């Protein structure tokens, strides 16, 4: 998790968090805080990332994973409430054992296990950082 903290300290602030709640963007605003939401529309998320010049952090988790709850409680919740992180990245969740569908870059609906397999996620918790162009910045497992 030290790597995750170092990433944010070294990343310059380029933009503010998206305003309003757009149901297709996956961004839910609670006051001025962009609430972490499950990934639902990858093309919309990449459009926000390119427009705001911010990376995306995808948190792969599972319903049976106690460590995932710890990552959420000790890092993700404090990050989304801390003004220092406002507008610095788009945070998304992927529940690898869930049946939620998301819209992929191909415009088709897929389930979360499809995305986890495509991105070679082999265990949880797994955190992946993507650049606005879609390239992999780093991952933490």
PDB file of C-alpha atoms in Angstrom:
ATOM      1  CA  UNK A   1       0.000   0.000   0.000  1.00  0.00           C
ATOM      2  CA  UNK A   2       3.042   2.250   0.324  1.00  0.00           C
ATOM      3  CA  UNK A   3       3.328   2.133  -3.471  1.00  0.00           C
ATOM      4  CA  UNK A   4      -0.263   3.348  -3.754  1.00  0.00           C
ATOM      5  CA  UNK A   5       0.448   6.303  -1.457  1.00  0.00           C
ATOM      6  CA  UNK A   6       3.663   7.127  -3.337  1.00  0.00           C
ATOM      7  CA  UNK A   7       1.742   7.106  -6.632  1.00  0.00           C
ATOM      8  CA  UNK A   8      -0.629   9.827  -5.436  1.00  0.00           C
ATOM      9  CA  UNK A   9       2.075  11.981  -3.906  1.00  0.00           C
ATOM     10  CA  UNK A  10       3.995  11.953  -7.196  1.00  0.00           C
ATOM     11  CA  UNK A  11       0.927  12.495  -9.405  1.00  0.00           C
ATOM     12  CA  UNK A  12       0.164  16.144 -10.170  1.00  0.00           C
ATOM     13  CA  UNK A  13      -3.396  17.409  -9.853  1.00  0.00           C
ATOM     14  CA  UNK A  14      -4.785  18.127 -13.319  1.00  0.00           C
ATOM     15  CA  UNK A  15      -8.519  18.331 -12.799  1.00  0.00           C
ATOM     16  CA  UNK A  16     -11.395  18.378 -10.399  1.00  0.00           C
ATOM     17  CA  UNK A  17     -13.813  15.531  -9.784  1.00  0.00           C
ATOM     18  CA  UNK A  18     -16.686  15.275 -12.262  1.00  0.00           C
ATOM     19  CA  UNK A  19     -19.691  17.372 -11.258  1.00  0.00           C
ATOM     20  CA  UNK A  20     -23.146  15.846 -10.902  1.00  0.00           C
ATOM     21  CA  UNK A  21     -24.226  12.252 -11.004  1.00  0.00           C
ATOM     22  CA  UNK A  22     -24.296  10.833 -14.526  1.00  0.00           C
ATOM     23  CA  UNK A  23     -25.822   7.345 -14.359  1.00  0.00           C
ATOM     24  CA  UNK A  24     -23.812   6.213 -17.404  1.00  0.00           C
ATOM     25  CA  UNK A  25     -20.444   7.442 -16.139  1.00  0.00           C
ATOM     26  CA  UNK A  26     -20.467   5.364 -12.960  1.00  0.00           C
ATOM     27  CA  UNK A  27     -19.654   8.456 -10.906  1.00  0.00           C
ATOM     28  CA  UNK A  28     -21.844   9.091  -7.878  1.00  0.00           C
ATOM     29  CA  UNK A  29     -21.236  12.437  -6.206  1.00  0.00           C
ATOM     30  CA  UNK A  30     -21.810  12.738  -2.456  1.00  0.00           C
ATOM     31  CA  UNK A  31     -21.372  16.449  -1.823  1.00  0.00           C
ATOM     32  CA  UNK A  32     -18.024  17.216  -3.444  1.00  0.00           C
ATOM     33  CA  UNK A  33     -16.731  13.654  -3.080  1.00  0.00           C
ATOM     34  CA  UNK A  34     -16.659  11.255  -6.031  1.00  0.00           C
ATOM     35  CA  UNK A  35     -17.902   8.051  -4.414  1.00  0.00           C
ATOM     36  CA  UNK A  36     -16.249   4.800  -5.430  1.00  0.00           C
ATOM     37  CA  UNK A  37     -18.598   2.932  -7.722  1.00  0.00           C
ATOM     38  CA  UNK A  38     -18.590  -0.387  -9.502  1.00  0.00           C
ATOM     39  CA  UNK A  39     -17.394  -0.234 -13.074  1.00  0.00           C
ATOM     40  CA  UNK A  40     -20.405  -0.126 -15.400  1.00  0.00           C
ATOM     41  CA  UNK A  41     -19.357   1.701 -18.557  1.00  0.00           C
ATOM     42  CA  UNK A  42     -15.718   1.486 -19.600  1.00  0.00           C
ATOM     43  CA  UNK A  43     -16.030   3.784 -22.668  1.00  0.00           C
ATOM     44  CA  UNK A  44     -17.648   6.522 -20.531  1.00  0.00           C
ATOM     45  CA  UNK A  45     -14.965   6.144 -17.861  1.00  0.00           C
ATOM     46  CA  UNK A  46     -12.176   6.443 -20.433  1.00  0.00           C
ATOM     47  CA  UNK A  47     -13.855   9.543 -21.884  1.00  0.00           C
ATOM     48  CA  UNK A  48     -13.826  11.148 -18.406  1.00  0.00           C
ATOM     49  CA  UNK A  49     -10.201  10.092 -17.898  1.00  0.00           C
ATOM     50  CA  UNK A  50      -9.082  11.607 -21.216  1.00  0.00           C
ATOM     51  CA  UNK A  51     -11.065  14.806 -20.666  1.00  0.00           C
ATOM     52  CA  UNK A  52      -9.819  15.308 -17.096  1.00  0.00           C
ATOM     53  CA  UNK A  53      -6.332  13.826 -17.718  1.00  0.00           C
ATOM     54  CA  UNK A  54      -6.652  11.522 -14.712  1.00  0.00           C
ATOM     55  CA  UNK A  55      -5.849   7.817 -14.258  1.00  0.00           C
ATOM     56  CA  UNK A  56      -8.248   5.103 -13.153  1.00  0.00           C
ATOM     57  CA  UNK A  57      -7.745   2.783 -10.215  1.00  0.00           C
ATOM     58  CA  UNK A  58      -9.713  -0.464 -10.508  1.00  0.00           C
ATOM     59  CA  UNK A  59     -10.162  -2.387  -7.271  1.00  0.00           C
ATOM     60  CA  UNK A  60     -10.867  -6.072  -7.934  1.00  0.00           C
ATOM     61  CA  UNK A  61     -12.504  -7.649  -4.893  1.00  0.00           C
ATOM     62  CA  UNK A  62     -14.677 -10.614  -3.919  1.00  0.00           C
ATOM     63  CA  UNK A  63     -17.582 -11.087  -1.550  1.00  0.00           C
ATOM     64  CA  UNK A  64     -15.626 -13.729   0.417  1.00  0.00           C
ATOM     65  CA  UNK A  65     -12.422 -11.657   0.750  1.00  0.00           C
ATOM     66  CA  UNK A  66     -11.659 -10.301   4.228  1.00  0.00           C
ATOM     67  CA  UNK A  67      -8.505  -8.554   2.999  1.00  0.00           C
ATOM     68  CA  UNK A  68     -10.618  -6.714   0.424  1.00  0.00           C
ATOM     69  CA  UNK A  69     -12.752  -5.262   3.225  1.00  0.00           C
ATOM     70  CA  UNK A  70      -9.575  -4.106   4.984  1.00  0.00           C
ATOM     71  CA  UNK A  71      -8.282  -2.405   1.814  1.00  0.00           C
ATOM     72  CA  UNK A  72     -11.635  -0.682   1.442  1.00  0.00           C
ATOM     73  CA  UNK A  73     -11.869   0.453   5.069  1.00  0.00           C
ATOM     74  CA  UNK A  74      -8.224   1.463   5.519  1.00  0.00           C
ATOM     75  CA  UNK A  75      -7.465   2.992   2.113  1.00  0.00           C
ATOM     76  CA  UNK A  76     -10.327   3.501  -0.339  1.00  0.00           C
ATOM     77  CA  UNK A  77     -12.885   5.051   2.008  1.00  0.00           C
ATOM     78  CA  UNK A  78     -10.313   7.462   3.542  1.00  0.00           C
ATOM     79  CA  UNK A  79      -9.038   8.338   0.049  1.00  0.00           C
ATOM     80  CA  UNK A  80     -12.458   9.262  -1.264  1.00  0.00           C
ATOM     81  CA  UNK A  81     -13.132  11.405   1.819  1.00  0.00           C
ATOM     82  CA  UNK A  82      -9.728  13.162   1.787  1.00  0.00           C
ATOM     83  CA  UNK A  83      -9.730  16.482  -0.131  1.00  0.00           C
ATOM     84  CA  UNK A  84      -6.093  15.800  -1.122  1.00  0.00           C
ATOM     85  CA  UNK A  85      -7.302  13.071  -3.495  1.00  0.00           C
ATOM     86  CA  UNK A  86     -10.243  14.964  -4.972  1.00  0.00           C
ATOM     87  CA  UNK A  87     -10.085  14.900  -8.744  1.00  0.00           C
ATOM     88  CA  UNK A  88      -6.817  12.984  -8.883  1.00  0.00           C
ATOM     89  CA  UNK A  89      -8.195   9.704 -10.205  1.00  0.00           C
ATOM     90  CA  UNK A  90     -11.297   7.742 -11.069  1.00  0.00           C
ATOM     91  CA  UNK A  91     -11.849   4.836  -8.659  1.00  0.00           C
ATOM     92  CA  UNK A  92     -13.819   1.814  -9.820  1.00  0.00           C
ATOM     93  CA  UNK A  93     -14.624  -1.559  -8.259  1.00  0.00           C
ATOM     94  CA  UNK A  94     -15.010  -4.949  -9.899  1.00  0.00           C
ATOM     95  CA  UNK A  95     -16.635  -7.711  -7.842  1.00  0.00           C
ATOM     96  CA  UNK A  96     -15.022 -10.767  -9.442  1.00  0.00           C
ATOM     97  CA  UNK A  97     -17.613 -13.205  -8.090  1.00  0.00           C
ATOM     98  CA  UNK A  98     -20.571 -10.969  -8.934  1.00  0.00           C
ATOM     99  CA  UNK A  99     -22.973 -11.157 -11.846  1.00  0.00           C
ATOM    100  CA  UNK A 100     -22.921  -7.429 -12.630  1.00  0.00           C
ATOM    101  CA  UNK A 101     -22.540  -6.510 -16.295  1.00  0.00           C
ATOM    102  CA  UNK A 102     -20.448  -3.667 -17.660  1.00  0.00           C
ATOM    103  CA  UNK A 103     -20.133  -2.113 -21.102  1.00  0.00           C
ATOM    104  CA  UNK A 104     -16.730  -2.958 -22.558  1.00  0.00           C
ATOM    105  CA  UNK A 105     -14.631  -0.976 -25.001  1.00  0.00           C
ATOM    106  CA  UNK A 106     -16.230  -3.063 -27.763  1.00  0.00           C
ATOM    107  CA  UNK A 107     -19.643  -1.613 -26.807  1.00  0.00           C
ATOM    108  CA  UNK A 108     -20.941  -5.015 -25.682  1.00  0.00           C
ATOM    109  CA  UNK A 109     -22.050  -6.084 -22.214  1.00  0.00           C
ATOM    110  CA  UNK A 110     -19.729  -8.433 -20.351  1.00  0.00           C
ATOM    111  CA  UNK A 111     -19.633  -9.813 -16.818  1.00  0.00           C
ATOM    112  CA  UNK A 112     -16.928  -8.978 -14.288  1.00  0.00           C
ATOM    113  CA  UNK A 113     -15.154 -12.369 -14.474  1.00  0.00           C
ATOM    114  CA  UNK A 114     -14.622 -11.632 -18.194  1.00  0.00           C
ATOM    115  CA  UNK A 115     -12.806  -8.386 -17.345  1.00  0.00           C
ATOM    116  CA  UNK A 116     -10.762 -10.019 -14.573  1.00  0.00           C
ATOM    117  CA  UNK A 117      -9.658 -12.774 -16.965  1.00  0.00           C
ATOM    118  CA  UNK A 118      -8.892 -10.309 -19.751  1.00  0.00           C
ATOM    119  CA  UNK A 119      -6.710  -8.246 -17.396  1.00  0.00           C
ATOM    120  CA  UNK A 120      -5.084 -11.407 -15.957  1.00  0.00           C
ATOM    121  CA  UNK A 121      -6.298 -10.862 -12.390  1.00  0.00           C
ATOM    122  CA  UNK A 122      -5.344 -14.057 -10.553  1.00  0.00           C
ATOM    123  CA  UNK A 123      -6.336 -13.171  -6.989  1.00  0.00           C
ATOM    124  CA  UNK A 124      -7.949 -10.538  -4.810  1.00  0.00           C
ATOM    125  CA  UNK A 125      -7.534  -7.948  -3.560  1.00  0.00           C
ATOM    126  CA  UNK A 126      -5.972  -6.649  -6.767  1.00  0.00           C
ATOM    127  CA  UNK A 127      -5.561  -2.988  -7.659  1.00  0.00           C
ATOM    128  CA  UNK A 128      -4.823  -1.903 -11.206  1.00  0.00           C
ATOM    129  CA  UNK A 129      -3.914   1.612 -12.331  1.00  0.00           C
ATOM    130  CA  UNK A 130      -4.684   2.586 -15.927  1.00  0.00           C
ATOM    131  CA  UNK A 131      -3.589   5.719 -17.778  1.00  0.00           C
ATOM    132  CA  UNK A 132      -6.140   7.781 -19.746  1.00  0.00           C
ATOM    133  CA  UNK A 133      -4.901   6.087 -22.941  1.00  0.00           C
ATOM    134  CA  UNK A 134      -5.713   2.663 -21.455  1.00  0.00           C
ATOM    135  CA  UNK A 135      -2.141   1.596 -20.806  1.00  0.00           C
ATOM    136  CA  UNK A 136      -1.309  -0.196 -17.574  1.00  0.00           C
ATOM    137  CA  UNK A 137       0.574   2.034 -15.119  1.00  0.00           C
ATOM    138  CA  UNK A 138       1.059  -0.519 -12.348  1.00  0.00           C
ATOM    139  CA  UNK A 139      -0.770  -3.082 -10.253  1.00  0.00           C
ATOM    140  CA  UNK A 140      -0.755  -4.138  -6.606  1.00  0.00           C
ATOM    141  CA  UNK A 141      -1.702  -7.563  -5.317  1.00  0.00           C
TER     142      UNK A 141
END
